mmCIF file of C-alpha atoms in Angstrom:
data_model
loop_
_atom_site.group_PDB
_atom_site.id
_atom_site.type_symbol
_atom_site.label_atom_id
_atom_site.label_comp_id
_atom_site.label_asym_id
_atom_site.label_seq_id
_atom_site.Cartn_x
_atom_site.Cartn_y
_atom_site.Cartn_z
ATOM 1 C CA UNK A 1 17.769 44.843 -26.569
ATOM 2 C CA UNK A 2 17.154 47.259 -23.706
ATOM 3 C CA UNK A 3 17.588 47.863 -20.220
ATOM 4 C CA UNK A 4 13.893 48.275 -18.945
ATOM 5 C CA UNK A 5 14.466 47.412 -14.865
ATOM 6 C CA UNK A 6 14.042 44.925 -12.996
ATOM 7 C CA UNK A 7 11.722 41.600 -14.114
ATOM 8 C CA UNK A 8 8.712 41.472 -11.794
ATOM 9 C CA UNK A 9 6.509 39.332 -14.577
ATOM 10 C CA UNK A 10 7.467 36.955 -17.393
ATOM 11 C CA UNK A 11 5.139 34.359 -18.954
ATOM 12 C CA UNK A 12 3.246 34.175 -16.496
ATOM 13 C CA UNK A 13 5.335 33.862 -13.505
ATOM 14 C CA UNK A 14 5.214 36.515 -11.144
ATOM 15 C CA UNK A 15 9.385 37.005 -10.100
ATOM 16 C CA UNK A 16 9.958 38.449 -6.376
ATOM 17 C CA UNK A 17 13.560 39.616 -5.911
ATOM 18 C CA UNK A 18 14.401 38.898 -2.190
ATOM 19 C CA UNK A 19 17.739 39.638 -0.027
ATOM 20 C CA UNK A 20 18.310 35.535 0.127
ATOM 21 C CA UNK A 21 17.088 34.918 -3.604
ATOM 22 C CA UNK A 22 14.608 35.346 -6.295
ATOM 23 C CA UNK A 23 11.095 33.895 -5.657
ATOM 24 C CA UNK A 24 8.844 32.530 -8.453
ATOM 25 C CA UNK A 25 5.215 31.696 -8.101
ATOM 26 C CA UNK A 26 2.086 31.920 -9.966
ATOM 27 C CA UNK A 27 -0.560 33.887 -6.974
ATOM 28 C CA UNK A 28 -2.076 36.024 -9.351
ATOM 29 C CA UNK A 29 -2.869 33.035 -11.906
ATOM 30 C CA UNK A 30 -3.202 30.426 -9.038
ATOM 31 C CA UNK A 31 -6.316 32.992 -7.604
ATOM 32 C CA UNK A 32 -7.585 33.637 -11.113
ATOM 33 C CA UNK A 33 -8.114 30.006 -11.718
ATOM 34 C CA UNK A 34 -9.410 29.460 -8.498
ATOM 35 C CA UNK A 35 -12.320 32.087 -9.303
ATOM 36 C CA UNK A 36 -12.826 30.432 -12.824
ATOM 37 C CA UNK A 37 -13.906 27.734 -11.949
ATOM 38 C CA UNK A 38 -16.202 29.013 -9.210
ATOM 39 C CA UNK A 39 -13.981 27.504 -5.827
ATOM 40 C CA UNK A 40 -13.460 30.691 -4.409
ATOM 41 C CA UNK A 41 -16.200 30.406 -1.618
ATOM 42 C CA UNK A 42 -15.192 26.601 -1.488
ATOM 43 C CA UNK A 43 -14.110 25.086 1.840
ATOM 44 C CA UNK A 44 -9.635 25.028 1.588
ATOM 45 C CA UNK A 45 -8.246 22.035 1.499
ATOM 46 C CA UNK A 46 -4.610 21.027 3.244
ATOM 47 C CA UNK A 47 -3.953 18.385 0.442
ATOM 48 C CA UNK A 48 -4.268 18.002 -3.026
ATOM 49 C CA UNK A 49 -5.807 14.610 -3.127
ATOM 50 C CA UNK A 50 -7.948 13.040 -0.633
ATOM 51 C CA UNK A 51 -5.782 10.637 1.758
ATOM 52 C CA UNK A 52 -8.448 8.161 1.556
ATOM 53 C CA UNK A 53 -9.680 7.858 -2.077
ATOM 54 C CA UNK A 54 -8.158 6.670 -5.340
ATOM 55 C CA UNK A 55 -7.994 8.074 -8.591
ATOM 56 C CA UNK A 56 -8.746 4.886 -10.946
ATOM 57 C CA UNK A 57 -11.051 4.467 -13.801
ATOM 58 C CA UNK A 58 -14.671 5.032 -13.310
ATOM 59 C CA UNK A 59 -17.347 3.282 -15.629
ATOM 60 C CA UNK A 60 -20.282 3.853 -13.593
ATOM 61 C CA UNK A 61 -20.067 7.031 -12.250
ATOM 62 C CA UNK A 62 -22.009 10.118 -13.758
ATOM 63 C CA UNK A 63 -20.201 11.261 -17.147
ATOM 64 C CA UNK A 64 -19.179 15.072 -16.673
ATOM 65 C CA UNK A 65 -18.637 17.654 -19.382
ATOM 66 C CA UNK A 66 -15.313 16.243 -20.773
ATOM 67 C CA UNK A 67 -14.273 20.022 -22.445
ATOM 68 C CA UNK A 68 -15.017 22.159 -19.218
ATOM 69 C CA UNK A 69 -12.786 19.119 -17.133
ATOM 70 C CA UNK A 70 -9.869 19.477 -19.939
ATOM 71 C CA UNK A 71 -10.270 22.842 -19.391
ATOM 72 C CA UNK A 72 -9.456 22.446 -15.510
ATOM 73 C CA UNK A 73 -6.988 19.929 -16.461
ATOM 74 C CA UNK A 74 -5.172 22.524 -18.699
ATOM 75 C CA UNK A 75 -5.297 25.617 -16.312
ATOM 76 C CA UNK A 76 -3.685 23.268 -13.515
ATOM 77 C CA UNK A 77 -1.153 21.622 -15.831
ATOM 78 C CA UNK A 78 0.436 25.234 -16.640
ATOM 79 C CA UNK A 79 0.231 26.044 -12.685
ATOM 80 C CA UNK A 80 2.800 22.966 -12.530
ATOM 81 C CA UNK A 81 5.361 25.370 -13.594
ATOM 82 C CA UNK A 82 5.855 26.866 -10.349
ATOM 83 C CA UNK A 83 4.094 24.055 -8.222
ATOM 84 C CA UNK A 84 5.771 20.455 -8.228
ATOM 85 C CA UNK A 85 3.508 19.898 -4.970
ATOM 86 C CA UNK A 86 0.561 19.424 -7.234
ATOM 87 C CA UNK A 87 2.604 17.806 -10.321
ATOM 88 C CA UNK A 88 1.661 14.215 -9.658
ATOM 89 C CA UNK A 89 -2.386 14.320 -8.938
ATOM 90 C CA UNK A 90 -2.954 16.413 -11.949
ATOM 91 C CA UNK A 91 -0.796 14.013 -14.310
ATOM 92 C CA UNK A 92 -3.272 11.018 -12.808
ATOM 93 C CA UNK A 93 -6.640 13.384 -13.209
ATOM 94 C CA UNK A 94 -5.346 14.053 -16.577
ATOM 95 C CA UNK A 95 -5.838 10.438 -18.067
ATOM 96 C CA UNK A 96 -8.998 10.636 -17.379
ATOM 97 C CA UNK A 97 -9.802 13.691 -19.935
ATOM 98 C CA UNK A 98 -11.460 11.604 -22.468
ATOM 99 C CA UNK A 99 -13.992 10.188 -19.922
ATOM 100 C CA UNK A 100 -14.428 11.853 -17.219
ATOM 101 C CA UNK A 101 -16.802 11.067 -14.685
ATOM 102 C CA UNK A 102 -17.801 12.855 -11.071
ATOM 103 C CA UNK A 103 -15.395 10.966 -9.547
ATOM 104 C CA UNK A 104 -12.494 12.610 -11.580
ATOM 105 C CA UNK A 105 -14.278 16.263 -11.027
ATOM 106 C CA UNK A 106 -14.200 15.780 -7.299
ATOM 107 C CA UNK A 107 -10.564 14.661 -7.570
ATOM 108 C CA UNK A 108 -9.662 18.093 -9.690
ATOM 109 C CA UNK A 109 -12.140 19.740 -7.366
ATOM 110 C CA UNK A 110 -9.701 18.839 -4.356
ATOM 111 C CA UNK A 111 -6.501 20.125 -6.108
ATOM 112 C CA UNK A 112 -8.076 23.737 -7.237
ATOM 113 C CA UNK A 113 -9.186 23.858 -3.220
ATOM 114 C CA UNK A 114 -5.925 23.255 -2.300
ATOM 115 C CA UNK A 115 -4.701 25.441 -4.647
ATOM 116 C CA UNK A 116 -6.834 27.879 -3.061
ATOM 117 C CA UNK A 117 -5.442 27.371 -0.119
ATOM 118 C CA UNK A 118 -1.582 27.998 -1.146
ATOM 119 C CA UNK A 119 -1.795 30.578 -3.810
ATOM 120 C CA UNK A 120 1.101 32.143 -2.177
ATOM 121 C CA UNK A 121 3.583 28.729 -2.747
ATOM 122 C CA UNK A 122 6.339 28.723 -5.290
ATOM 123 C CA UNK A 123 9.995 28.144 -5.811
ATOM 124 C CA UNK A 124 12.387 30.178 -4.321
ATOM 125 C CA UNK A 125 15.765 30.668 -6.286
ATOM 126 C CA UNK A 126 19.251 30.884 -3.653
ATOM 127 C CA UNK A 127 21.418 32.913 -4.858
ATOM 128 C CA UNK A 128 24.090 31.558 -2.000
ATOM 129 C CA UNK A 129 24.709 28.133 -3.611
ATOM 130 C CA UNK A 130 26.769 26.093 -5.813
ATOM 131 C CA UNK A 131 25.679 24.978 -9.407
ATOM 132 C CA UNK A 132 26.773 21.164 -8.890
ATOM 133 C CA UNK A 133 23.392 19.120 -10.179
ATOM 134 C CA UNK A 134 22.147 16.535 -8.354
ATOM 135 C CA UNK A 135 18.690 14.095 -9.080
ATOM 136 C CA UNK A 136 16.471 12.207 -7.141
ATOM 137 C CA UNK A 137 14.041 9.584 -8.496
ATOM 138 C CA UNK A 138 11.240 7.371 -7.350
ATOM 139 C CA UNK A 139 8.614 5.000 -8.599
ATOM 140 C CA UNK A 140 4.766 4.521 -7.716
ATOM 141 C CA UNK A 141 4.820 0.648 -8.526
ATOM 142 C CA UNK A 142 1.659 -0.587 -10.151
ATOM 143 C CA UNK A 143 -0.270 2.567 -9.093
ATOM 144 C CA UNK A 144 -2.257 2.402 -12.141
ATOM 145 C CA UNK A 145 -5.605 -0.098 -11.452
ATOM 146 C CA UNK A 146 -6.262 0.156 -14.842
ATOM 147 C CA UNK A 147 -3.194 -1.022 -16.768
ATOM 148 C CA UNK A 148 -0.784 -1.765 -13.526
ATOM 149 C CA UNK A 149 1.606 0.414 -15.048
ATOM 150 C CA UNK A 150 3.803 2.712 -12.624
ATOM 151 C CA UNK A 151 4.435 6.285 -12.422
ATOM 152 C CA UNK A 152 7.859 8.170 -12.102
ATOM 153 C CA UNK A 153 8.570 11.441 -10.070
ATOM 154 C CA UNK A 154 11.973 12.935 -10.691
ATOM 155 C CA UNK A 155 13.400 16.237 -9.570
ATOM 156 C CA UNK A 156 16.657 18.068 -10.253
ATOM 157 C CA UNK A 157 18.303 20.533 -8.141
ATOM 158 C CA UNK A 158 21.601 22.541 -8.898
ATOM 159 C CA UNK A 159 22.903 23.097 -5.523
ATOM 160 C CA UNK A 160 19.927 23.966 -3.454
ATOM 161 C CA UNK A 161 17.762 25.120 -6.070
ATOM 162 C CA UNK A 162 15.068 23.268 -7.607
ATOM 163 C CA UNK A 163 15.063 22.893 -11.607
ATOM 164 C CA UNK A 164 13.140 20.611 -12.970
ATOM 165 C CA UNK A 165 10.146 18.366 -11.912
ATOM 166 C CA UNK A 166 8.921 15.504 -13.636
ATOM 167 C CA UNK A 167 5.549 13.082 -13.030
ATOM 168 C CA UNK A 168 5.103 10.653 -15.460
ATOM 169 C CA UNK A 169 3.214 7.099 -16.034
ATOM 170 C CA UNK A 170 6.030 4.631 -17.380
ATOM 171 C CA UNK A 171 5.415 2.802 -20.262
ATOM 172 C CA UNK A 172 5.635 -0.744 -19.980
ATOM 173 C CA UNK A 173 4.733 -2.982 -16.866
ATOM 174 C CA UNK A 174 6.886 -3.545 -14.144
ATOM 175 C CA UNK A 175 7.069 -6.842 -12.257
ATOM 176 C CA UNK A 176 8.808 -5.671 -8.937
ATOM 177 C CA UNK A 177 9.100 -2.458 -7.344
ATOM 178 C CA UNK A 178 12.757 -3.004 -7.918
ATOM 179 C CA UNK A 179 12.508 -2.914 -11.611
ATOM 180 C CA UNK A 180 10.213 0.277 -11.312
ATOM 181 C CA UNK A 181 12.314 2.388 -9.220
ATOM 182 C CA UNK A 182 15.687 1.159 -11.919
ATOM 183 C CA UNK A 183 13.561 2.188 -14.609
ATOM 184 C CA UNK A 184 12.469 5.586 -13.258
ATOM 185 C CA UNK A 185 16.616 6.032 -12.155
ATOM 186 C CA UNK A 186 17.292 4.943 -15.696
ATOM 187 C CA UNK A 187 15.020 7.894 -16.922
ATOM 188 C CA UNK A 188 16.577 9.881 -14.035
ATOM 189 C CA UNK A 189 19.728 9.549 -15.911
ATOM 190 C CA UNK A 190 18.489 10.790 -19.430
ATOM 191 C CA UNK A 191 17.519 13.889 -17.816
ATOM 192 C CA UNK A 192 20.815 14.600 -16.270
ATOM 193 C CA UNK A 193 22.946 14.244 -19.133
ATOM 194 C CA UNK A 194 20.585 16.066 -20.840
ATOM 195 C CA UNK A 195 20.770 18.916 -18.256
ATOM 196 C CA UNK A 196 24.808 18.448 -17.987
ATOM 197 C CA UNK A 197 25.277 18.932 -21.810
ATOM 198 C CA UNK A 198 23.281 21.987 -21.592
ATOM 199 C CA UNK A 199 24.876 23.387 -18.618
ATOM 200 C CA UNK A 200 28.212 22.657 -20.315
ATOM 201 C CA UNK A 201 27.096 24.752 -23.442
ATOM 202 C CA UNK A 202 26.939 28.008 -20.925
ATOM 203 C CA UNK A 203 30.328 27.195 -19.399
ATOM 204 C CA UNK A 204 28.511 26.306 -16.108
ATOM 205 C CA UNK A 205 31.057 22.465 -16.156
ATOM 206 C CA UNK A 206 29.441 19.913 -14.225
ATOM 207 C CA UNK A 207 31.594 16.944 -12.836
ATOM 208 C CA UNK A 208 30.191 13.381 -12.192
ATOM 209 C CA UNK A 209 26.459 13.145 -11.822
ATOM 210 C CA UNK A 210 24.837 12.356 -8.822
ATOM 211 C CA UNK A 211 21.342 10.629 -8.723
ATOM 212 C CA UNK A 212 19.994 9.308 -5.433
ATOM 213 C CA UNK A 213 17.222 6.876 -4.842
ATOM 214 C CA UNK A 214 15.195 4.912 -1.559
ATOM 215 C CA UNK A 215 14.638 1.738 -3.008
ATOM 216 C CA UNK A 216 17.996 -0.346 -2.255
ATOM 217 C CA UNK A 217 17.412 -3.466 -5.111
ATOM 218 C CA UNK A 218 17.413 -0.830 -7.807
ATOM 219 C CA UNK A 219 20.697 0.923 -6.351
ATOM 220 C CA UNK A 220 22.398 -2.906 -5.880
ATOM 221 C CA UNK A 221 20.634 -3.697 -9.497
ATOM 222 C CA UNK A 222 22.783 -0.854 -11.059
ATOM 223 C CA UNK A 223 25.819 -1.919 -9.384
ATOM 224 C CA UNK A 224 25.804 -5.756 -9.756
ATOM 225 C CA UNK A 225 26.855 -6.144 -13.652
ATOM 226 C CA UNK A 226 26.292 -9.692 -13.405
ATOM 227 C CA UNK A 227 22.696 -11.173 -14.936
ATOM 228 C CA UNK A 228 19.983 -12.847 -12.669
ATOM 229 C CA UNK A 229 17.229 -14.397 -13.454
ATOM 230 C CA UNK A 230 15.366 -11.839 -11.447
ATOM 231 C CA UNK A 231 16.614 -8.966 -13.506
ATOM 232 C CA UNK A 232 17.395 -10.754 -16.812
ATOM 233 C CA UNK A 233 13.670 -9.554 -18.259
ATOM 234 C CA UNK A 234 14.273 -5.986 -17.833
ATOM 235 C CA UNK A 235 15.043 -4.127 -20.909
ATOM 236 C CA UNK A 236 18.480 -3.702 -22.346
ATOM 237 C CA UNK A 237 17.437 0.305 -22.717
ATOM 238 C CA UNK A 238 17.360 1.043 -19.200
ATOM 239 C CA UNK A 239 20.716 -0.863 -18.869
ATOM 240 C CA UNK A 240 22.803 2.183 -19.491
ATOM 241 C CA UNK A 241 22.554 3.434 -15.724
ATOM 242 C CA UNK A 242 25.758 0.382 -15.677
ATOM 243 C CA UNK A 243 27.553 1.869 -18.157
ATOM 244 C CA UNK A 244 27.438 5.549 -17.048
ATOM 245 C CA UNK A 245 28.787 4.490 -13.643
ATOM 246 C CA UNK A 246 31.534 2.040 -14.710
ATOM 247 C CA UNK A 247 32.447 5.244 -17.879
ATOM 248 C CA UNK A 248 32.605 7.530 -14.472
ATOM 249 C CA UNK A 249 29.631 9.460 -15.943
ATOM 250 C CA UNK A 250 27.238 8.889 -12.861
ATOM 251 C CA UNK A 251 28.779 7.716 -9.322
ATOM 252 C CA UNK A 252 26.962 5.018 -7.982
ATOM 253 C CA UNK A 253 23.335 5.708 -6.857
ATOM 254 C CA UNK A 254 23.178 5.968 -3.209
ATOM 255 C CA UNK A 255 19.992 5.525 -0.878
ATOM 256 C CA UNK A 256 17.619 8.334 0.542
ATOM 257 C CA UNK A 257 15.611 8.555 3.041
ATOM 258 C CA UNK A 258 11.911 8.672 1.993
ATOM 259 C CA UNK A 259 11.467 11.189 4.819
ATOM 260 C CA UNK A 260 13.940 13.877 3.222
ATOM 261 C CA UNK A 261 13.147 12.582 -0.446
ATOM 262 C CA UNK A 262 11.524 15.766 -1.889
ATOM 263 C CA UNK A 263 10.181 13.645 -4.946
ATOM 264 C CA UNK A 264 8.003 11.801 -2.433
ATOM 265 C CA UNK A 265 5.431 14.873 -2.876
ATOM 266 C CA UNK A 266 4.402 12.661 -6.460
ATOM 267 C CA UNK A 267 2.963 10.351 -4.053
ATOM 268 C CA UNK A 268 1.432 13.080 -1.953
ATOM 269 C CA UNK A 269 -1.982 10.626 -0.603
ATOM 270 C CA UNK A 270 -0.179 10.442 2.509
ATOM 271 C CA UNK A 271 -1.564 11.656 5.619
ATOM 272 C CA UNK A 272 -2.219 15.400 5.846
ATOM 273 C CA UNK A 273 1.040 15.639 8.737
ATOM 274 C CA UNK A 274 3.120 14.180 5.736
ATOM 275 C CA UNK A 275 2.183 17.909 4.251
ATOM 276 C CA UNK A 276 2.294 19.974 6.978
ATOM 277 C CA UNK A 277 4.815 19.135 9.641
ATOM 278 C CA UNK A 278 7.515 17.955 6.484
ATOM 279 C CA UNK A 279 6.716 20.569 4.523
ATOM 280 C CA UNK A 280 8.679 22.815 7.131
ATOM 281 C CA UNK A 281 11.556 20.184 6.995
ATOM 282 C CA UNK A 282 12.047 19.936 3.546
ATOM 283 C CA UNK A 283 12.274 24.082 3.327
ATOM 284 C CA UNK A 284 14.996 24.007 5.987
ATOM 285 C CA UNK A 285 16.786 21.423 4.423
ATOM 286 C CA UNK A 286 16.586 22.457 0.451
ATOM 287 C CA UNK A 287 15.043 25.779 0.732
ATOM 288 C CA UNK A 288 12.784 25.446 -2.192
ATOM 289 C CA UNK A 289 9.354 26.397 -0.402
ATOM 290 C CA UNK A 290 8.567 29.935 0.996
ATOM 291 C CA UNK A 291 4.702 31.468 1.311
ATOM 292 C CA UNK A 292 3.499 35.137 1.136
ATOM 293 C CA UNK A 293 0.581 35.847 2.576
ATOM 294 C CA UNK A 294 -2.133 36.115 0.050
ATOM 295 C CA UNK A 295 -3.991 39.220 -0.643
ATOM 296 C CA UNK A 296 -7.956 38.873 -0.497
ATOM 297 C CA UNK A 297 -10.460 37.868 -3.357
ATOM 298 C CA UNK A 298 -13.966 38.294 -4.903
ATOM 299 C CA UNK A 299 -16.384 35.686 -4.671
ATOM 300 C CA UNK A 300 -17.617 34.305 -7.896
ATOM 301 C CA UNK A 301 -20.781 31.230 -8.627
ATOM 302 C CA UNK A 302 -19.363 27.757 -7.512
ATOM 303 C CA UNK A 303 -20.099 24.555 -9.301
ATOM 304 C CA UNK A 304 -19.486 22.720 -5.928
#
């Protein structure tokens, strides 16, 4: 091993060492993908789905070349590294890769303009903070037209830096919102164990985990040991939220507001202010966002 400098560029991610931390985005990639697939003369969007339109399953719509849309899907999916703004739509476009109709194109067409619009986001990495771990978790309930299944979002921060993302259908059905948003704290969980035995491995000791959630049945489900008849269907594997609080492995799981919850970007349909004018407000409050300004680009045939 040898001392070469400093990192500017590893696997992909382009690494910008600042005075208040180290920022890491994808521009260069985010640009290059852009111009792939011909968007580069494309009106910008300010979202990455349309606030009025849904992604579902289309069996009428015009079929599409399934292998040039997997190939969109795949370019975007490794642009998730750096984004979590765009995690959830491209999980949703990406059941659809088997299939896919116009409908799903227009919907991946949206995310590459907005895309296009913020090559210059990423994550920006304090180096003024503590490394105490903390999660947040929320649920999409039934968002799925097809199967009624819900989706997850998760994100982890260690002190005010954001670590790891997650987007992610759930696998059974869930009857209540309730018993979505306790399963996706109950996956929450997994993740933060995982993350504490790692942490503990590079002598980095964490102390009780903290998990926070919006949805107050779930946080009163994981507190109340006693059975109802409510809660008496939901499965004994996402039970262990109980035990980890009662074994002082996870204090109880207290409320959010949905306004500061930074996982509420999986559920980014909301209205185009939701992205703008919070946008600002989450940076000031877990400085995880900062923009560059972007440096111009070539033109290149559209398939708009």
């Amino acid at each position: 091993m040898s001392l070469v400098g400093e990192l500017f560029f590893f696997m992909g991610l382009q690494i910008k060492q600042r005075s208040e931390g180290m920022f890491i985005s994808q521009e260069k990639y985010a640009k290059n993908l852009v111009k792939k697939f011909g968007l580069d003369q494309s009106q910008h969007k300010r979202t990455p789905v349309a606030t009025h339109a849904k992604i579902t399953k289309d069996t009428v719509g015009t079929a599409f070349d399934h292998k040039l849309y997997r190939s969109m899907i795949g370019s975007l999916l490794y642009l998730t590294a750096s984004r979590p703004d765009i995690a959830y739509v491209v999980g949703i476009c990406a059941q659809y890769q088997s299939n896919p109709r116009t409908s799903h194109l227009n919907a991946v067409k949206q995310i590459i303009k907005y895309v296009h619009e913020a090559t210059n986001f990423g994550i920006l990495y304090s180096y003024d903070t503590s490394s105490e771990s903390v999660g947040y978790c929320d649920a999409d309930c039934a968002c799925s037209t097809g199967d009624r299944k819900s989706t997850s979002g998760r994100c982890f921060f260690l002190g005010n830096n954001l670590v790891s993302w997650f987007s992610k259908k759930q696998n059974c059905v869930s009857l209540s919102t309730a018993e979505a948003e306790y399963i996706a704290a109950g996956i929450g969980c997994t993740q933060m164990i995982w993350m504490k035995n790692m942490l503990n491995e590079y002598v980095i000791i964490q102390g009780v985990m903290t998990l926070y959630c919006d949805n107050l049945s779930a946080i009163d489900i994981s507190k109340n040991p006693v059975q109802h008849s409510r809660t008496k269907h939901i499965d004994i594997r996402h039970r262990f939220i109980r035990d980890l609080i009662e074994n002082k492995g996870l204090t109880p799981i207290s409320s959010a507001s949905v306004e500061i919850l930074l996982v509420e970007s999986r559920s980014l349909a909301t209205a185009i202010s939701l992205m703008s004018e919070r946008r600002l407000e989450i940076d000031s409050l877990i400085r995880h966002l900062k923009t560059f300004v972007p440096s111009s680009s070539q033109g290149n045939p559209s398939i708009d």
